[in-house]
mmCIF file with all atom_site columns, C-alpha atoms in Angstrom:
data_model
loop_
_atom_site.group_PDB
_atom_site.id
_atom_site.type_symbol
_atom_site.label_atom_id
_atom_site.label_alt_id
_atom_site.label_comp_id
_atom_site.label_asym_id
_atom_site.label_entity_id
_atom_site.label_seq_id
_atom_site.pdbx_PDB_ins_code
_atom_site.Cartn_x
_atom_site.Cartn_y
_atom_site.Cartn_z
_atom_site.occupancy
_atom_site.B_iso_or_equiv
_atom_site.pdbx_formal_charge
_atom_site.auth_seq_id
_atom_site.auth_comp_id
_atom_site.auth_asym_id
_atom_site.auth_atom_id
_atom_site.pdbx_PDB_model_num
ATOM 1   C CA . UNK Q 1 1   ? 60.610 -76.630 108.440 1.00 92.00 ? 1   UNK Q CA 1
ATOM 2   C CA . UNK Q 1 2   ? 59.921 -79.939 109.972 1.00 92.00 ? 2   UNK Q CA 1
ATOM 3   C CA . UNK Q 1 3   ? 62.699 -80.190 112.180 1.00 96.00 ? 3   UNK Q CA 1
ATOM 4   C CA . UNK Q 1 4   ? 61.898 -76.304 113.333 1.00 97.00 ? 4   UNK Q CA 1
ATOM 5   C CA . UNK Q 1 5   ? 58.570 -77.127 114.134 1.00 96.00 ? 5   UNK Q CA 1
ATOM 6   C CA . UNK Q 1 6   ? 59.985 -80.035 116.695 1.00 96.00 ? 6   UNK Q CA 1
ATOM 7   C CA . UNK Q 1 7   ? 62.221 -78.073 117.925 1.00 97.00 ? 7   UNK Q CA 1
ATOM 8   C CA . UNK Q 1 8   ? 59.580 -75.151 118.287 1.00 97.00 ? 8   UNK Q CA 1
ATOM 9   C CA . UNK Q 1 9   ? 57.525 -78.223 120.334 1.00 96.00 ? 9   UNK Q CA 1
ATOM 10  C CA . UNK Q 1 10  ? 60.414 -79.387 122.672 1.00 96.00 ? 10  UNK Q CA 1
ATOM 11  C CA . UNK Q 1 11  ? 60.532 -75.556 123.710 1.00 96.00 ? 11  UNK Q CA 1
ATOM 12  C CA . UNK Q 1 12  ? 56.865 -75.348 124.390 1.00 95.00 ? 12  UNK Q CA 1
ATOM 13  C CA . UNK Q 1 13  ? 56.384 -78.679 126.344 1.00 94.00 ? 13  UNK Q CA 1
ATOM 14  C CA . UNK Q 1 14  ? 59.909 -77.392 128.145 1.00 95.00 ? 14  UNK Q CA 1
ATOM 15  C CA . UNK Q 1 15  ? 57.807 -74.354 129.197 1.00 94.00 ? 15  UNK Q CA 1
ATOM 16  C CA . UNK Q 1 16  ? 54.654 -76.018 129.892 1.00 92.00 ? 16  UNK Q CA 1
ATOM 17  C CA . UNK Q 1 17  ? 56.369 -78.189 131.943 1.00 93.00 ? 17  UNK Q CA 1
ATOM 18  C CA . UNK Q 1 18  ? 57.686 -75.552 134.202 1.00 92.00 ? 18  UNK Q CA 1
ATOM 19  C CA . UNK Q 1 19  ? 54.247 -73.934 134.358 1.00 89.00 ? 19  UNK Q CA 1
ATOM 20  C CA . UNK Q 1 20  ? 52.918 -77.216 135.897 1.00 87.00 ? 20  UNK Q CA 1
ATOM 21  C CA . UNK Q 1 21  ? 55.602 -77.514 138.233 1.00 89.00 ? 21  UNK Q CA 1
ATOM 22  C CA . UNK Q 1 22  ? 54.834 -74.115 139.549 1.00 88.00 ? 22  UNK Q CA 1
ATOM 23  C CA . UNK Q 1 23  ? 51.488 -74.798 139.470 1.00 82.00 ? 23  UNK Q CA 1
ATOM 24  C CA . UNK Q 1 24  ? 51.851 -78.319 141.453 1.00 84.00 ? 24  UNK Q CA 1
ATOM 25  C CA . UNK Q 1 25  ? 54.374 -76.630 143.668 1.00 87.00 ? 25  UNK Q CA 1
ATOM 26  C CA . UNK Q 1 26  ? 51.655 -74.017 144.845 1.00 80.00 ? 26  UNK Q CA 1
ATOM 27  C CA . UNK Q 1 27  ? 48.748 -76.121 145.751 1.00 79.00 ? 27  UNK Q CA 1
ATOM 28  C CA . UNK Q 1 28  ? 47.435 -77.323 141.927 1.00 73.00 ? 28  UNK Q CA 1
ATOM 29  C CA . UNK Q 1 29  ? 44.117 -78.293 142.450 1.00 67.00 ? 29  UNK Q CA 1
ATOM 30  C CA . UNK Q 1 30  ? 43.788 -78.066 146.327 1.00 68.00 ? 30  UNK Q CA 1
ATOM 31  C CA . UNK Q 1 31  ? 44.045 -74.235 146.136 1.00 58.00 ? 31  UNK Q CA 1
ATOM 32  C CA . UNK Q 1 32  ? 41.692 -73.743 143.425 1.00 59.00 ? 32  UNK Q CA 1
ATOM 33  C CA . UNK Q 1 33  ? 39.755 -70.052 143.298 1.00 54.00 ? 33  UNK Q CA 1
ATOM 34  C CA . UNK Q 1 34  ? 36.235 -69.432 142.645 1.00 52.00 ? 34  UNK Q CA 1
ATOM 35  C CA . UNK Q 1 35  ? 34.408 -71.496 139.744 1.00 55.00 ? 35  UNK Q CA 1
ATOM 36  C CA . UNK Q 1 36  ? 35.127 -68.299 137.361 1.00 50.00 ? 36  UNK Q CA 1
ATOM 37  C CA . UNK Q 1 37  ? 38.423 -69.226 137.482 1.00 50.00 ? 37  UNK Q CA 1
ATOM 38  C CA . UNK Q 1 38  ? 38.761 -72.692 137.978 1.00 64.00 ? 38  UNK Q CA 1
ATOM 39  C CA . UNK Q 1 39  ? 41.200 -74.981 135.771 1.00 71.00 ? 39  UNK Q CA 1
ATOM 40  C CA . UNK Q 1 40  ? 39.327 -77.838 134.903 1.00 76.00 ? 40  UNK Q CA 1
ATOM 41  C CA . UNK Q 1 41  ? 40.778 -81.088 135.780 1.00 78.00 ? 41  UNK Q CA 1
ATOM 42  C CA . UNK Q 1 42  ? 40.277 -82.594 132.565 1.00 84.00 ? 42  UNK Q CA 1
ATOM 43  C CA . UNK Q 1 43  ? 41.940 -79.673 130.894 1.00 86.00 ? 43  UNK Q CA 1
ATOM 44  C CA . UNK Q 1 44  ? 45.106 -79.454 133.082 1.00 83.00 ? 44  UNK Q CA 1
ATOM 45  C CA . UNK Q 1 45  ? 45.895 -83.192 132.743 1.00 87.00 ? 45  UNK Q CA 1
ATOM 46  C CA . UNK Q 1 46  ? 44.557 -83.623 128.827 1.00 93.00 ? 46  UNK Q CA 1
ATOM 47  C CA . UNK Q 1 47  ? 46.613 -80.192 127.514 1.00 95.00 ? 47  UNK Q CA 1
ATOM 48  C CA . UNK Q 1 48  ? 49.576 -81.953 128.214 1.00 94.00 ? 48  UNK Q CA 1
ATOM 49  C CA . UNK Q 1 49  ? 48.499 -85.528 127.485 1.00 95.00 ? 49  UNK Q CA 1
ATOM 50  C CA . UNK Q 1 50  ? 47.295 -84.408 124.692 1.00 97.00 ? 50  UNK Q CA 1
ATOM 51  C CA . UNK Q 1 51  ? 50.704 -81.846 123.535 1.00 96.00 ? 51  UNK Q CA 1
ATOM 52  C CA . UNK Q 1 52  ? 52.589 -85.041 124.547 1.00 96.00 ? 52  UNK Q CA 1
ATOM 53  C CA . UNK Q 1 53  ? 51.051 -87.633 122.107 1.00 97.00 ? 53  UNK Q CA 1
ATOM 54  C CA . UNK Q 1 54  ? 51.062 -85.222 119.532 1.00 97.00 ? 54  UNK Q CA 1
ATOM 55  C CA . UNK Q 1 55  ? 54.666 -84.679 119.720 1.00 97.00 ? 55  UNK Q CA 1
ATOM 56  C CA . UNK Q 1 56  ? 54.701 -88.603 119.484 1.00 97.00 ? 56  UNK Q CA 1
ATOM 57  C CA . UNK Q 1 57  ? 52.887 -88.836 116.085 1.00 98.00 ? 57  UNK Q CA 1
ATOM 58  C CA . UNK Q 1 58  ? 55.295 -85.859 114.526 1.00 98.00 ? 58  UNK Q CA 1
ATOM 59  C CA . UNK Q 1 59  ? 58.370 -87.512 115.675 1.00 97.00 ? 59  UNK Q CA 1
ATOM 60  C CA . UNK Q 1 60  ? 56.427 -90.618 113.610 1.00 97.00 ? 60  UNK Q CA 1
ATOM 61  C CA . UNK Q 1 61  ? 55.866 -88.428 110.918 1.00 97.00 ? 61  UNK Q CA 1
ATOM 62  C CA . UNK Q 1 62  ? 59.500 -87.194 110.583 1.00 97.00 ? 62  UNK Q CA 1
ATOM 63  C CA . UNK Q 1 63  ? 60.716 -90.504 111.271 1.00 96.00 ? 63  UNK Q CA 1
ATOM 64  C CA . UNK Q 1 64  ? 58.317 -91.172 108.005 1.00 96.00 ? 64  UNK Q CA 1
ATOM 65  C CA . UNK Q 1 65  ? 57.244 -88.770 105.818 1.00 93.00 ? 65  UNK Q CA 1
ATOM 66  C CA . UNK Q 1 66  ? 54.004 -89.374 105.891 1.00 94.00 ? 66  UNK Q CA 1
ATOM 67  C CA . UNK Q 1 67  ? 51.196 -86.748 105.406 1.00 94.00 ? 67  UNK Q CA 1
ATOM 68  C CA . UNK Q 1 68  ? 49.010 -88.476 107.727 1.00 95.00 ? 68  UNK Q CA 1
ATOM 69  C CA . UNK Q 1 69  ? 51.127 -88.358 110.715 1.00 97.00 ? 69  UNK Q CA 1
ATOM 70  C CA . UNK Q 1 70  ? 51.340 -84.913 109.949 1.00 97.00 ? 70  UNK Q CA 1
ATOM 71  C CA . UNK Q 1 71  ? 47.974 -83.908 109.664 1.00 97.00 ? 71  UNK Q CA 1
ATOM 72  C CA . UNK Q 1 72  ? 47.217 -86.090 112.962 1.00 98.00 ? 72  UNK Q CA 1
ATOM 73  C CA . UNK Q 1 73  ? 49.566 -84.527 114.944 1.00 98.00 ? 73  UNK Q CA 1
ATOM 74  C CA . UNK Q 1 74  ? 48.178 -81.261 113.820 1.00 98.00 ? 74  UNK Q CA 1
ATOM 75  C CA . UNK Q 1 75  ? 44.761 -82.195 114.808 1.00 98.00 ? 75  UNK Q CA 1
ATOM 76  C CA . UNK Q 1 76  ? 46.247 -83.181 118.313 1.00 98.00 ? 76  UNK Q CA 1
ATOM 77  C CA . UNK Q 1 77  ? 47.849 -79.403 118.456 1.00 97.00 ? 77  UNK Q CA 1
ATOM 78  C CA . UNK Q 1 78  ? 43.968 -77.967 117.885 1.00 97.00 ? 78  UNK Q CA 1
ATOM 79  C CA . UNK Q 1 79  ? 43.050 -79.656 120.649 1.00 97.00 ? 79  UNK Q CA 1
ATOM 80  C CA . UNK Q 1 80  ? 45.638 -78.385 122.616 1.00 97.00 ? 80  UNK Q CA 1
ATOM 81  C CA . UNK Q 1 81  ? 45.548 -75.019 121.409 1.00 96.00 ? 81  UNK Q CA 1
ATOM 82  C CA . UNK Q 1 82  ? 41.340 -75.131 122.362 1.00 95.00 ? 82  UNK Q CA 1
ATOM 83  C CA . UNK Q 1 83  ? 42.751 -76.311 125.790 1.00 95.00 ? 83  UNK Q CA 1
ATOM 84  C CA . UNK Q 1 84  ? 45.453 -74.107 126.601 1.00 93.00 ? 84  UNK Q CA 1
ATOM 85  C CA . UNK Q 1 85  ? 43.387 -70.894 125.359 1.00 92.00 ? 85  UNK Q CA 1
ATOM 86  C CA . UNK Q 1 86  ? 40.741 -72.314 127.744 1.00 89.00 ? 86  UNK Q CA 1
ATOM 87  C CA . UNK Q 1 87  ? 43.702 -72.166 130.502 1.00 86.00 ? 87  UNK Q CA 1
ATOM 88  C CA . UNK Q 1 88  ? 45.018 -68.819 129.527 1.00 88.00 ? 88  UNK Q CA 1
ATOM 89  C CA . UNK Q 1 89  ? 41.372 -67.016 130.082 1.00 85.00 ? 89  UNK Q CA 1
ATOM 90  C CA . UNK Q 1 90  ? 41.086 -68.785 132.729 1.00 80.00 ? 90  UNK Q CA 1
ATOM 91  C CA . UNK Q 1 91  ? 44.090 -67.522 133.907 1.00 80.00 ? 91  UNK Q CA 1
ATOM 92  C CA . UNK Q 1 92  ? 43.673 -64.079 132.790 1.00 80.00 ? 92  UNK Q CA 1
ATOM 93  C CA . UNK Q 1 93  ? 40.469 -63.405 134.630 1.00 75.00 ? 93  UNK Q CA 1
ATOM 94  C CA . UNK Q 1 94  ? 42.051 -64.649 137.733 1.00 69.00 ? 94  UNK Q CA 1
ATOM 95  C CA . UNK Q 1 95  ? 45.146 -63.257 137.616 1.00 66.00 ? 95  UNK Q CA 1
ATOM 96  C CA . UNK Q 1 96  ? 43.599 -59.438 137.408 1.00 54.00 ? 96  UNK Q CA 1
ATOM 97  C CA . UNK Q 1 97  ? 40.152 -59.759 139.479 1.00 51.00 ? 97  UNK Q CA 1
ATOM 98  C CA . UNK Q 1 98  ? 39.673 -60.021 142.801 1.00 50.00 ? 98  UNK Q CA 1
ATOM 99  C CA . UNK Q 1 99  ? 39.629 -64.460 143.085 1.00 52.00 ? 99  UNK Q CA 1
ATOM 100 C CA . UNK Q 1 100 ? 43.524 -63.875 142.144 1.00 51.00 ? 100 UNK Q CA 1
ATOM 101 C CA . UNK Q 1 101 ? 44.396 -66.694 144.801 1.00 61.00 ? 101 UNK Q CA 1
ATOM 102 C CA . UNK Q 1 102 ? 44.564 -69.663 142.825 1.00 69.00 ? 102 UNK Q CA 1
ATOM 103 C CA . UNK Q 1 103 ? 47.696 -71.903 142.552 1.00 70.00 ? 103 UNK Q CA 1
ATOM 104 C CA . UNK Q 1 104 ? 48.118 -70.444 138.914 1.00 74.00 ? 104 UNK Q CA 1
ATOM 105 C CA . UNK Q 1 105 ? 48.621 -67.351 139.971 1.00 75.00 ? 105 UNK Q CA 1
ATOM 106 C CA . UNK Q 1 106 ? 51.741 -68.017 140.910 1.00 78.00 ? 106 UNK Q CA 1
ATOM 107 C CA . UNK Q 1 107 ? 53.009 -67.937 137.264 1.00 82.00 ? 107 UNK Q CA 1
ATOM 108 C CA . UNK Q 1 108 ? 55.501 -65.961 135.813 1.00 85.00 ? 108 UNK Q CA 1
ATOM 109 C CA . UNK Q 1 109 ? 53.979 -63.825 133.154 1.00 86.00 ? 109 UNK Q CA 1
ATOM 110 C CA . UNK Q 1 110 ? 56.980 -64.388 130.813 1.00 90.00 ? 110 UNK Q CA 1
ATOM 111 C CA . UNK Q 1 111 ? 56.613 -67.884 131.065 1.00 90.00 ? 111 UNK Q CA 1
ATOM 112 C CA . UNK Q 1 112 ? 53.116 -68.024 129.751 1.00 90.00 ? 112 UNK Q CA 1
ATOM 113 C CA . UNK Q 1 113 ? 54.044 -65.425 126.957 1.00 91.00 ? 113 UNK Q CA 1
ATOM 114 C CA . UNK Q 1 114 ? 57.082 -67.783 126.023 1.00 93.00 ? 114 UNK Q CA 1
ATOM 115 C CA . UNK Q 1 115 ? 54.822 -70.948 126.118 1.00 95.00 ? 115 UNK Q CA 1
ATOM 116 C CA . UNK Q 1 116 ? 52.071 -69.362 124.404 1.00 94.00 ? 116 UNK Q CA 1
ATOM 117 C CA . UNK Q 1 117 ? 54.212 -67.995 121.490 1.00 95.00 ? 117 UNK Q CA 1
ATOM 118 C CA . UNK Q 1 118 ? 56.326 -70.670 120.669 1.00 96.00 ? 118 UNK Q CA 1
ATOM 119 C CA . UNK Q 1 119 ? 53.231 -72.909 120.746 1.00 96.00 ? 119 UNK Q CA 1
ATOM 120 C CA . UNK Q 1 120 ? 51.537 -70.417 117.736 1.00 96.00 ? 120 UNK Q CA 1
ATOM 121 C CA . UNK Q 1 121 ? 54.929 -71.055 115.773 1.00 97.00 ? 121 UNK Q CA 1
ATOM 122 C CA . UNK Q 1 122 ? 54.549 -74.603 116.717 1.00 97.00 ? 122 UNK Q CA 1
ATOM 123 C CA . UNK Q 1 123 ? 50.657 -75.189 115.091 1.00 97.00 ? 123 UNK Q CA 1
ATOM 124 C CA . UNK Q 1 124 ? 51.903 -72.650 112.147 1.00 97.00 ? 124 UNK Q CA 1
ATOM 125 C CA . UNK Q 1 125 ? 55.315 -74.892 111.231 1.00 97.00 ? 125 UNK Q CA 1
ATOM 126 C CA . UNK Q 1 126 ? 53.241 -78.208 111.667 1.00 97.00 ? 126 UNK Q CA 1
ATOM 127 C CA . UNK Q 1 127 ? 50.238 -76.624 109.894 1.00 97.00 ? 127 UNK Q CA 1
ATOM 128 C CA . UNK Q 1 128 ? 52.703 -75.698 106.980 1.00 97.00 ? 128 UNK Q CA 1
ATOM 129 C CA . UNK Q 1 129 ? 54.580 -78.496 106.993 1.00 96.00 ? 129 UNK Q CA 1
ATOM 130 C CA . UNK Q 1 130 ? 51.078 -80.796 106.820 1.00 96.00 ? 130 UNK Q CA 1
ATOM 131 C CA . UNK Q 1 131 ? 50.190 -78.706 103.965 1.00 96.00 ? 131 UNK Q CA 1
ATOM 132 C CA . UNK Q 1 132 ? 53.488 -79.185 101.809 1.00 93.00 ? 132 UNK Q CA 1
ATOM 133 C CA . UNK Q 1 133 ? 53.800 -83.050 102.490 1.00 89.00 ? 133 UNK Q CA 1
ATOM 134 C CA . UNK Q 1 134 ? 50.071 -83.044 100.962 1.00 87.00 ? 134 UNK Q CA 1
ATOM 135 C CA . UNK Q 1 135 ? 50.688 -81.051 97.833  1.00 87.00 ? 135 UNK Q CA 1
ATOM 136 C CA . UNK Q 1 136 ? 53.144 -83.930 97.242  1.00 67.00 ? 136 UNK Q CA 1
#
């Protein structure tokens, strides 16, 4: 289950990382919409600081077995769950209203659905996993 949740990660950052590029490629944060709709500086560059030193702590943790690294980077994956939620809404309201002119907006819909799914297995697998390495 361990080495599925990984692999769930890689696929999720891989997708992430195409969103950005999109994103950057269409104006990122000089073609911002209204404040409804905004993406948060903080938010954009912490999601995927944040995804990426997770990913750092469970390659630890399989590297070790221990709990802790486990549970850490599941606490890192909260975070960015909180953030990329914040991101999708965000994204949501913008894509359908009438400030749709954001740089975001330029996303493929099946990209978001991919990156948003496989990051749900991801926190599920790591949650799991965290739990099992606990019992013992």
């Amino acid at each position: 289950m361990e080495f599925a949740a990984l692999a769930a990660w890689i696929v999720s950052a891989i997708a992430g990382v195409r969103l950005l590029m999109i994103w950057r490629r269409n104006g990122g944060l000089r073609r911002q919409a209204t404040k409804v709709t905004r993406f948060p500086l903080l938010v954009v560059v912490g999601h995927p600081l944040v995804a990426i030193a997770g990913l750092v702590v469970w390659i630890a943790y399989l590297g070790t077995g221990e709990a802790g690294y486990a549970w850490t980077a599941f606490g890192a994956l909260l975070v960015v769950v909180f953030q990329g939620f914040l991101l999708f809404t965000r994204w949501l309201v913008g894509r359908g209203g009438r400030h749709a002119r954001g740089a975001e907006q330029a996303f493929p819909a099946a990209a978001v659905l991919v990156h948003g799914i496989v990051a749900v297995v991801t926190v599920v697998l790591v949650f799991l996993t965290a739990i099992e390495m606990s019992r013992g």
